[in-house]
Coordinates of C-alpha atoms in Angstrom, one line a residue:
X1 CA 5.3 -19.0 40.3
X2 CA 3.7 -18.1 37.0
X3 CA 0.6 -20.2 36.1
X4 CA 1.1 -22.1 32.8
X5 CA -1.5 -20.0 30.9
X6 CA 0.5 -16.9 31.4
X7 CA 3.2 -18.7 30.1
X8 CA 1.5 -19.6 27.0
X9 CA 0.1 -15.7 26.4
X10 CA 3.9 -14.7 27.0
X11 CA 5.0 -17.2 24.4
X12 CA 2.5 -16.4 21.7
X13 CA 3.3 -12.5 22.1
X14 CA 6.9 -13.4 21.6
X15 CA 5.9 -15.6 18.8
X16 CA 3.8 -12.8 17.1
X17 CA 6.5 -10.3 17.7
X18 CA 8.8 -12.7 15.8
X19 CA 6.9 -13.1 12.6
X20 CA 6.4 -9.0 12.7
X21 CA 9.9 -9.1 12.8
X22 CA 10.6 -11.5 10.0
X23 CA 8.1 -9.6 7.7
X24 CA 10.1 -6.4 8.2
X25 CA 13.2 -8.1 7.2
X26 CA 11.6 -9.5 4.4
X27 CA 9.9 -5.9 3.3
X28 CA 13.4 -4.2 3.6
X29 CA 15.1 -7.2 1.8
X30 CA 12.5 -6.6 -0.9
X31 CA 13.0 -2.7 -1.3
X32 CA 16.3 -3.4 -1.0
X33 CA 16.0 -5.4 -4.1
X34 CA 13.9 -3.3 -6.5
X35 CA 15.2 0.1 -5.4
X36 CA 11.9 1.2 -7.7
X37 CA 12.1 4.3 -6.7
X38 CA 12.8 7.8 -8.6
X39 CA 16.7 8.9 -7.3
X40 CA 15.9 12.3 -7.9
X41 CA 13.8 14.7 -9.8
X42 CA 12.9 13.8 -13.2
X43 CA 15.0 16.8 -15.2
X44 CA 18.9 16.6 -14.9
X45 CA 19.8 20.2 -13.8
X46 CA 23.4 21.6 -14.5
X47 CA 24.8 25.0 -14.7
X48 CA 24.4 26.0 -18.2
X49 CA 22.2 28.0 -19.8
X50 CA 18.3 26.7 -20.1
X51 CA 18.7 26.3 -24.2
X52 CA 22.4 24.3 -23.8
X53 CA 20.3 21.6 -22.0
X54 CA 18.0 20.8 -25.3
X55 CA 19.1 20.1 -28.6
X56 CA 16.6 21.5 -31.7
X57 CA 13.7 19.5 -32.2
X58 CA 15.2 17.8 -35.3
X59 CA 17.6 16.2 -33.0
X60 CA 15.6 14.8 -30.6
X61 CA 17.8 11.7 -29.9
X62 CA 20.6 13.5 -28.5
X63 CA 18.4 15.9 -26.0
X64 CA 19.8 15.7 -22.8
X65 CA 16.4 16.0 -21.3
X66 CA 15.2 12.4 -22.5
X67 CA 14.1 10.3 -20.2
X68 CA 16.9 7.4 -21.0
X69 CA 18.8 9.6 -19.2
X70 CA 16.8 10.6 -16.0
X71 CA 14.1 7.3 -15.2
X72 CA 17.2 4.9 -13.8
X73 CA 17.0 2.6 -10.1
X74 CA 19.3 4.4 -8.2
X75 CA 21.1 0.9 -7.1
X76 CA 23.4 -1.4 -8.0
X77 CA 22.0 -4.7 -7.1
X78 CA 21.9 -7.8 -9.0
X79 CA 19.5 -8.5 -12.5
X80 CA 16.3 -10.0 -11.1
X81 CA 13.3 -10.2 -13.8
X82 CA 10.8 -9.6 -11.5
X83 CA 8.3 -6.7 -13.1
X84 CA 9.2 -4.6 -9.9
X85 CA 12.7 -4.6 -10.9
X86 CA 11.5 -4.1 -14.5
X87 CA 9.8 -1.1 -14.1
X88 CA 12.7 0.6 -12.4
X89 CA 15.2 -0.6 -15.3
X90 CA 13.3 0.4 -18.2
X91 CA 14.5 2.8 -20.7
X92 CA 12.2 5.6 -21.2
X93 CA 13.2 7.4 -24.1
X94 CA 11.7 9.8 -26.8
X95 CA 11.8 6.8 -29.8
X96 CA 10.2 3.2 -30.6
X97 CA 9.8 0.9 -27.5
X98 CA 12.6 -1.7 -27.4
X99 CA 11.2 -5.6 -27.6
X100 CA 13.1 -6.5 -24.1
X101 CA 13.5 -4.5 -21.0
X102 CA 16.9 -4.0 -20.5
X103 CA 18.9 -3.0 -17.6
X104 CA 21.3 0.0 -17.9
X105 CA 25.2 -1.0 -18.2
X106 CA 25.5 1.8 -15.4
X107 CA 23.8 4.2 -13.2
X108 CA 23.7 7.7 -13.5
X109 CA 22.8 9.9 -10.3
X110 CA 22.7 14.0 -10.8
X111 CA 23.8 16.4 -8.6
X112 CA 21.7 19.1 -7.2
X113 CA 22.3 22.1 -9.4
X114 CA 24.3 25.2 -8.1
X115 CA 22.1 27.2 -9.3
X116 CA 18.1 26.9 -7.9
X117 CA 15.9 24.4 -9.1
X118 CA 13.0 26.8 -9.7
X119 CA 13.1 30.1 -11.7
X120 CA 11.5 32.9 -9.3
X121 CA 10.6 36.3 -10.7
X122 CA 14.6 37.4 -9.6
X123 CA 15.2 35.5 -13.0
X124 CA 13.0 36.9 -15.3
X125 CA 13.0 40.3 -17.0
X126 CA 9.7 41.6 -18.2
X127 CA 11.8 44.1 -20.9
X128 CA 12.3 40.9 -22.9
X129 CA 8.4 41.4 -24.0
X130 CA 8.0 45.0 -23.9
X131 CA 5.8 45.8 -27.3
X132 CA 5.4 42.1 -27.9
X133 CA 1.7 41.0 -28.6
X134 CA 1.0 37.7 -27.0
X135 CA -2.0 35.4 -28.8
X136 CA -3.6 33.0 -26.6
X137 CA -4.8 29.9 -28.6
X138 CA -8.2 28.6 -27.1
X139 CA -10.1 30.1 -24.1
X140 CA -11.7 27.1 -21.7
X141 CA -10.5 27.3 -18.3
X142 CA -6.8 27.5 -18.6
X143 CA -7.0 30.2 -21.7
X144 CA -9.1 32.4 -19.8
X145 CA -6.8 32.5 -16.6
X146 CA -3.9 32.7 -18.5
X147 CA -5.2 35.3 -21.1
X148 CA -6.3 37.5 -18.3
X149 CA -3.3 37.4 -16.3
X150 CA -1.2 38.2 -19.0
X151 CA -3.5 41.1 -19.8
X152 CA -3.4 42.5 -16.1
X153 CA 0.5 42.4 -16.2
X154 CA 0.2 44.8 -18.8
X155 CA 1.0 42.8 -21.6
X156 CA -1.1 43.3 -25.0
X157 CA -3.1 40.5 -25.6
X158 CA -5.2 39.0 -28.4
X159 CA -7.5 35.3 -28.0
X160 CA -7.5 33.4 -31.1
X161 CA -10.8 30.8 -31.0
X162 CA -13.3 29.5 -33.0
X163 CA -16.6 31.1 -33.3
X164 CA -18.5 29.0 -30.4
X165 CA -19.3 30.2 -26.7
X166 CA -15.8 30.4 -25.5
X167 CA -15.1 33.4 -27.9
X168 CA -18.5 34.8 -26.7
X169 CA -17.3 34.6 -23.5
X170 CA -13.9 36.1 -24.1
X171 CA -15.6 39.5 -26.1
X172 CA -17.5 39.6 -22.6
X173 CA -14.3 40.0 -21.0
X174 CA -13.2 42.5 -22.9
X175 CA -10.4 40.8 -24.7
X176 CA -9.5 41.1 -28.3
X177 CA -10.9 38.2 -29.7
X178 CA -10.6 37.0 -33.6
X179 CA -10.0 33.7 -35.4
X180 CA -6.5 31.3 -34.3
X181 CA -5.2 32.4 -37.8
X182 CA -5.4 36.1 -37.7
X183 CA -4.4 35.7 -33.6
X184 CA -1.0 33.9 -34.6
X185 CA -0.1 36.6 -37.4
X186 CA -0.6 39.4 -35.0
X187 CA 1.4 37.9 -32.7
X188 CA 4.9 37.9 -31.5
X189 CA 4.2 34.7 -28.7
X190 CA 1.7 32.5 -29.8
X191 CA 0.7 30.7 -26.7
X192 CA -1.2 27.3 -27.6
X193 CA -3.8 26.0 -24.9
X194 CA -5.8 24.4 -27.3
X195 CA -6.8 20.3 -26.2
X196 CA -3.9 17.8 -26.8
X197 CA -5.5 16.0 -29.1
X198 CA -6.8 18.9 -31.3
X199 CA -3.9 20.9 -32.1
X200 CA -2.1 18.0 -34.4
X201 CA -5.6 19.0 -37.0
X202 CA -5.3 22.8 -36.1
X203 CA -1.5 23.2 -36.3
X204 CA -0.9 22.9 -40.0
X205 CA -3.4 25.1 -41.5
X206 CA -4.0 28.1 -38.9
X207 CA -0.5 28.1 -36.8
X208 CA 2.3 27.1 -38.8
X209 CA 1.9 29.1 -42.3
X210 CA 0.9 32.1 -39.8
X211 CA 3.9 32.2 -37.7
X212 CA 6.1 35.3 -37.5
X213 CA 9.7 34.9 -38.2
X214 CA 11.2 34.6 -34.9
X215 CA 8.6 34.4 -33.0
X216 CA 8.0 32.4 -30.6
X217 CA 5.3 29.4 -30.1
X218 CA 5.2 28.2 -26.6
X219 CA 3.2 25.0 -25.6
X220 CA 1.3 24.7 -22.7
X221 CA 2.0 20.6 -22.6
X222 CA 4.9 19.4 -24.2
X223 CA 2.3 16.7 -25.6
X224 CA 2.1 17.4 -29.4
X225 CA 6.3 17.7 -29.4
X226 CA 6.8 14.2 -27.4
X227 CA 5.0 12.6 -29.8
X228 CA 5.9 14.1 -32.9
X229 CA 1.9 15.5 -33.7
X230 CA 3.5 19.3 -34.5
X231 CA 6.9 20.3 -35.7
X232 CA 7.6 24.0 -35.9
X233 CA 9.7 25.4 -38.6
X234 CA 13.5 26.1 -37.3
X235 CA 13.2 29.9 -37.8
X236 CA 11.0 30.1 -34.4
X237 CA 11.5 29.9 -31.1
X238 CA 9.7 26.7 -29.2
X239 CA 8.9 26.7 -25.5
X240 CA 6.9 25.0 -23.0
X241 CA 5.4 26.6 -19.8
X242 CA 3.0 23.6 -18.7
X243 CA 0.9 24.9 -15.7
X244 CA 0.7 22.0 -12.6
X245 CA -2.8 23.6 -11.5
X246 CA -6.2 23.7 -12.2
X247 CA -7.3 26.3 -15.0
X248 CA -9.5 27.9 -12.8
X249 CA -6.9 28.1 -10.0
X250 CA -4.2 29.7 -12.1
X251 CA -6.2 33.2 -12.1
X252 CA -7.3 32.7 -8.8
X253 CA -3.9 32.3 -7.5
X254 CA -2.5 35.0 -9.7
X255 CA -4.9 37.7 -8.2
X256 CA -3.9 36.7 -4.3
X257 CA -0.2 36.6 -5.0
X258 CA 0.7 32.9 -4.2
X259 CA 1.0 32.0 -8.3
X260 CA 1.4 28.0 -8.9
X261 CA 4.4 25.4 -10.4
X262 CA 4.6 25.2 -13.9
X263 CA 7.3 23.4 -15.9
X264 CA 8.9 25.4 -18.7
X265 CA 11.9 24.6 -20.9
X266 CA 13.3 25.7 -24.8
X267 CA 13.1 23.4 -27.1
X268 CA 14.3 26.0 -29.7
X269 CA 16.3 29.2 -29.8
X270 CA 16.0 30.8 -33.1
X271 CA 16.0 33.9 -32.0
X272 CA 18.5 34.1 -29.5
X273 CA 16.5 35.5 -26.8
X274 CA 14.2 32.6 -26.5
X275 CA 14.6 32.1 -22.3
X276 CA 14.6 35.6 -21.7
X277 CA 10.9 35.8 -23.4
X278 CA 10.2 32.6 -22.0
X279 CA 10.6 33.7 -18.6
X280 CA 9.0 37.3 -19.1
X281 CA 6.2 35.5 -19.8
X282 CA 6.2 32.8 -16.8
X283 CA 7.0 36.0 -15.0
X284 CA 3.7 38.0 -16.1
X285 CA 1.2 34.8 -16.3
X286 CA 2.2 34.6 -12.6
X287 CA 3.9 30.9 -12.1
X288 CA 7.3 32.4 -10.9
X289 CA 5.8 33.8 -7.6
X290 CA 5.7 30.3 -7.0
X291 CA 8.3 28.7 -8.8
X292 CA 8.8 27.0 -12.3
X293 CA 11.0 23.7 -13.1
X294 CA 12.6 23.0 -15.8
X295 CA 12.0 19.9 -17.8
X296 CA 12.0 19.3 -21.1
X297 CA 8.7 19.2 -23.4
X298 CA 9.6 15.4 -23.9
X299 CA 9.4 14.5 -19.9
X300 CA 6.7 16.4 -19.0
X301 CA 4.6 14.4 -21.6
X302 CA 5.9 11.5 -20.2
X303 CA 5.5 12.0 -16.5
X304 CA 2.0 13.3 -17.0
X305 CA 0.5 10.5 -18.3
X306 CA 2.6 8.7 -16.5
X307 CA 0.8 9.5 -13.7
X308 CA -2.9 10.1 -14.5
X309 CA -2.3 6.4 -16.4
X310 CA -1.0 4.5 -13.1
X311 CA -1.7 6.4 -10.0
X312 CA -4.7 8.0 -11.2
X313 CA -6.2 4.4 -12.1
X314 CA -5.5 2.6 -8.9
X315 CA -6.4 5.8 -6.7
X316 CA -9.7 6.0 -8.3
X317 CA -10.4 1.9 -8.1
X318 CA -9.3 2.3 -4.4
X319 CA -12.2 4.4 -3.8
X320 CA -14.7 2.8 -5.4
X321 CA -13.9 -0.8 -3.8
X322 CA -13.5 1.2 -0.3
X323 CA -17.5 2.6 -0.9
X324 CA -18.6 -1.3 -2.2
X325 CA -16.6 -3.1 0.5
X326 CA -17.7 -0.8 3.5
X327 CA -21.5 -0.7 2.1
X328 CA -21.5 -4.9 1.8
X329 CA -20.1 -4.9 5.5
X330 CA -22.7 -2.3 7.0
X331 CA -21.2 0.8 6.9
X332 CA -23.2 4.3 5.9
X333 CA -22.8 5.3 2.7
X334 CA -23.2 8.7 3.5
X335 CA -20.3 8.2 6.1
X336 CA -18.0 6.5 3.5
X337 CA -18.1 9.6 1.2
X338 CA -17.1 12.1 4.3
X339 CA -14.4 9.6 5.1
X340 CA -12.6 9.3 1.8
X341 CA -12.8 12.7 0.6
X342 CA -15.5 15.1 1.5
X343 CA -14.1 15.9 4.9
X344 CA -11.5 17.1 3.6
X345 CA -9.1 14.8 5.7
X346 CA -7.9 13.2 2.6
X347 CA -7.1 16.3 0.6
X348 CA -5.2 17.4 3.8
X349 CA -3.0 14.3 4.1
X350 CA -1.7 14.2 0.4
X351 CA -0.7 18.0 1.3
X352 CA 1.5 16.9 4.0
X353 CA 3.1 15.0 1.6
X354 CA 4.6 18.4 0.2
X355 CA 4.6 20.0 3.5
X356 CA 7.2 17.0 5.2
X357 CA 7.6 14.6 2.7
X358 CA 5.9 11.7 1.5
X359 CA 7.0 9.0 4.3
X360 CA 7.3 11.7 6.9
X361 CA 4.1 12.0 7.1
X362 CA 3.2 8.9 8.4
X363 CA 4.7 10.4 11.8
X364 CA 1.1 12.4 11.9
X365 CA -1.2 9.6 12.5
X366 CA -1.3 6.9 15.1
X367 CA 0.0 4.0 15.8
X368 CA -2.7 2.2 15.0
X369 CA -3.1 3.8 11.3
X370 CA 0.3 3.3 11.0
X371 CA 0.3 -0.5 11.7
X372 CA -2.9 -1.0 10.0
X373 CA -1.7 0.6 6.8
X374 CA 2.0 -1.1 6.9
X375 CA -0.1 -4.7 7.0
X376 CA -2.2 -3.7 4.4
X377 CA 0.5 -3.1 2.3
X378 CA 2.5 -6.2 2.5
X379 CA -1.1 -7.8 1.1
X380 CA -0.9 -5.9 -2.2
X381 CA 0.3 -7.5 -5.0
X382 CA 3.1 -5.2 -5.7
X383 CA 4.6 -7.0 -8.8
X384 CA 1.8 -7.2 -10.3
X385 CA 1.1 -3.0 -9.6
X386 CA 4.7 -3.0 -11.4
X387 CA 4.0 -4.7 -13.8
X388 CA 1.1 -2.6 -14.5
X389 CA 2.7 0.4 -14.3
X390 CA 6.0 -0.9 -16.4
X391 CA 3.5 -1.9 -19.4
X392 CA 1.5 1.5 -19.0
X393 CA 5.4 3.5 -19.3
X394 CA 5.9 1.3 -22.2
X395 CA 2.6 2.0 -24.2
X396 CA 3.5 5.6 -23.4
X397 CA 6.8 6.2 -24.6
X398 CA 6.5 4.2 -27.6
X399 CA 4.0 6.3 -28.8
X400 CA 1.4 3.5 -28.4
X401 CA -1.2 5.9 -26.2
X402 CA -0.9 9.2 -28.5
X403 CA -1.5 6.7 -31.5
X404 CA -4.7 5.1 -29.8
X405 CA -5.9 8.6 -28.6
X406 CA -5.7 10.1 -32.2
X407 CA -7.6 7.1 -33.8
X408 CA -10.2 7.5 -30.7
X409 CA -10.9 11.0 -32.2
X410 CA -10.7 10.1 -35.7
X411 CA -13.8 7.4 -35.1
X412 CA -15.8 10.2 -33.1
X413 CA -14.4 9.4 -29.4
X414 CA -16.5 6.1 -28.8
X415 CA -15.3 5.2 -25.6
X416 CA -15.9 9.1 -24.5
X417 CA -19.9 7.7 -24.3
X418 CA -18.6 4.9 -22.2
X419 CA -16.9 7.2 -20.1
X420 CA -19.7 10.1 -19.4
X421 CA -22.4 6.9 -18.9
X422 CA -20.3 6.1 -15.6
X423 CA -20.0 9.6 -14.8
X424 CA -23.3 10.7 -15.3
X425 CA -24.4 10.8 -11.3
X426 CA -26.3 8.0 -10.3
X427 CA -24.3 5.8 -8.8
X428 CA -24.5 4.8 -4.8
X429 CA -21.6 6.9 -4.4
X430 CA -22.8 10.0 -5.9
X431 CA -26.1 10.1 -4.4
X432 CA -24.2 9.4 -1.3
X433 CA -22.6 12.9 -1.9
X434 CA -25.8 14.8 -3.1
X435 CA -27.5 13.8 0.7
X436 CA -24.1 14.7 2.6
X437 CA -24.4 18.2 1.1
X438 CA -28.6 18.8 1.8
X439 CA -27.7 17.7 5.3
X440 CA -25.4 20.1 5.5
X441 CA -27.3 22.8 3.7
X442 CA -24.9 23.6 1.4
X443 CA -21.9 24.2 3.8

């Protein structure tokens, strides 16, 4: 016969078991519900020719690639007014915010392409610049790599950049180096890496008068054209090839042979031949060994701030409350550091996330990870995360963000001082970091 307090430990597993059970419902109801999630990838793909899916740059309301047509819920549930749900319905588009959040009158889901979704290098044809002179606009990280690679696939080159320790640098390399003005007159590409916020200053007086006619000006964001900050004439081609890696990386994954993703698009065919030069020169800057999307100028502005504005901001407060918490409650700092990010584990698990997929790769920890993380998550506050992120798309795409960050430079970046004082070094966490490395000598 079993003794009653075996009983009772019986019945309060069962009870436990129950309430896990009635949370998972719940969760599933929820999701169920918001359907917050992205259907598919942000760039409807069809079978036509790259330039049939944008329409010129005066007519930016009726470009296919806007994101009113691509950020939808993929469900069909009923209203709710909820910010999760909110977030999901909003209508990102190109033009001013609307007052109200409004749900679409339909959904629109887009079939995978039968073409691929990536140009490779079988797509590109590097005749389409033979005897072109490409000008490279600004040479930090990203010029350099890209100005290099170009110049090691053969193609003749010339830097345009102020007199300051970046040109230095790029007469040390060996490259033909003169002011952005002469560059872009030389040039049949003019490829701008200049900063976001500078080229709306730079663009009137030493790119547009200089252009060639029918040349091309490709942009490596689509930034300045989202927002309205630079508007080429309509006898020039536009393009974007917007590299998705580090400056320094670009070069170094150019020389090995692996190349990186970029996003590219034309935004405007004067010439005729704007995707074949397009391409030629994804091809010899070395993004098509890897693979490069299309997406319009417009939504890659969007989905990059997009990101570093609502991701980036809770990622980063994550981290720091992790260090503060597990410091209050005894734990090493030094130890805390290795943990979150300098073993390496970290990095390696958002990989997976490209390797099998994002929920996939829950499959590669334990149980206990699992369960632990799964209970933390029900404890978030996820409409208020929504709501967060809705009202960051909003200040976006209305233009509200570009507007701020242009005044910002216009009163001599004040909140830049802000922002170095915090990451100047010597906080907890950093000095955390400095000991990790001398006890490891370096390695």
């Amino acid at each position: 016969m079993i003794d009653p307090g075996t009983l009772a430990g019986i019945a309060a597993i069962i009870a436990a078991l129950k309430g896990l059970l009635a949370e998972l419902r719940k969760w599933r109801r929820y999701m169920e519900r918001c359907a917050c999630r992205f259907p598919h990838p942000l760039n409807p793909i069809d079978s036509r020719p790259m330039r049939a899916n944008h329409a010129p740059i005066k007519d930016r309301s009726s470009r296919l690639g806007s994101l009113e047509d691509t950020w939808r819920p993929h469900c069909t549930t009923t209203a709710r007014s909820d910010a999760a749900f909110e977030l999901g319905a909003l209508r990102l588009t190109g033009g001013a915010p609307s007052d109200t959040v409004r749900r679409p009158a339909r959904t629109r889901s887009f079939p995978v392409a039968a073409e691929s979704l990536f140009h490779t290098r079988d797509d590109a044809d590097p005749a389409a610049l033979d005897g072109a002179t490409v000008a490279v606009l600004g040479y930090g990280n990203l010029g350099r790599s890209m100005a290099l690679n170009l110049r090691d696939s053969g193609l003749t080159v010339v830097v345009g950049n102020r007199d300051d320790e970046y040109r230095q640098a790029a007469g040390g390399d060996g490259m033909d180096v003169t002011d952005i003005a002469t560059a872009v007159a030389r040039a049949d590409v003019v490829y701008v890496l200049l900063a976001d916020e500078v080229i709306p200053d730079v663009y009137p007086s030493d790119i547009a008068p200089h252009l060639q006619w029918r040349s091309a000006i490709c942009f490596g964001s689509g930034y300045v054209l989202a927002f309205g900050l630079a508007t080429p004439a309509a006898d020039v081609d536009v393009l974007l090839l917007a590299p998705r890696m580090l400056g320094e990386e670009v070069r170094t994954r150019f020389l090995d042979g692996r190349g990186f993703f970029s996003y590219v698009s034309v935004e405007q065919d004067a010439s005729g031949t704007a995707e074949a030069r397009l391409l030629a020169l994804a091809l010899a800057c070395g993004t098509l060994a890897r693979g490069a999307m299309r997406l319009s100028a417009t939504q890659e502005a969007h989905l990059d701030l997009l990101i570093e504005q609502t991701v980036g901001p809770y990622l980063g407060t994550a981290i720091q409350l992790a260090f503060d918490t597990g410091v209050a409650h005894g734990l090493p700092p030094e130890a805390l550091v290795l943990e979150m990010y300098m073993s390496g584990e970290m990095s390696r698990t958002f990989q997976t996330f490209a390797e099998v997929g994002f929920y996939r790769s829950a499959t590669l920890h334990g149980l206990v990870a699992e369960y632990g993380g799964f209970l933390g998550t029900l404890a978030l506050d996820r409409k208020e995360m929504a709501r967060m992120f809705a009202e960051q798309a909003r200040r976006i795409v209305g233009g509200d963000f570009a507007a701020r960050l242009q005044a910002e430079k216009k009163a001599g970046y004040p909140t830049r001082a802000i922002i170095e004082a915090i990451l100047k070094g010597d906080d907890p966490a950093s000095q955390a970091e400095v000991r990790v490395r001398e006890a490891l000598g370096g390695r």
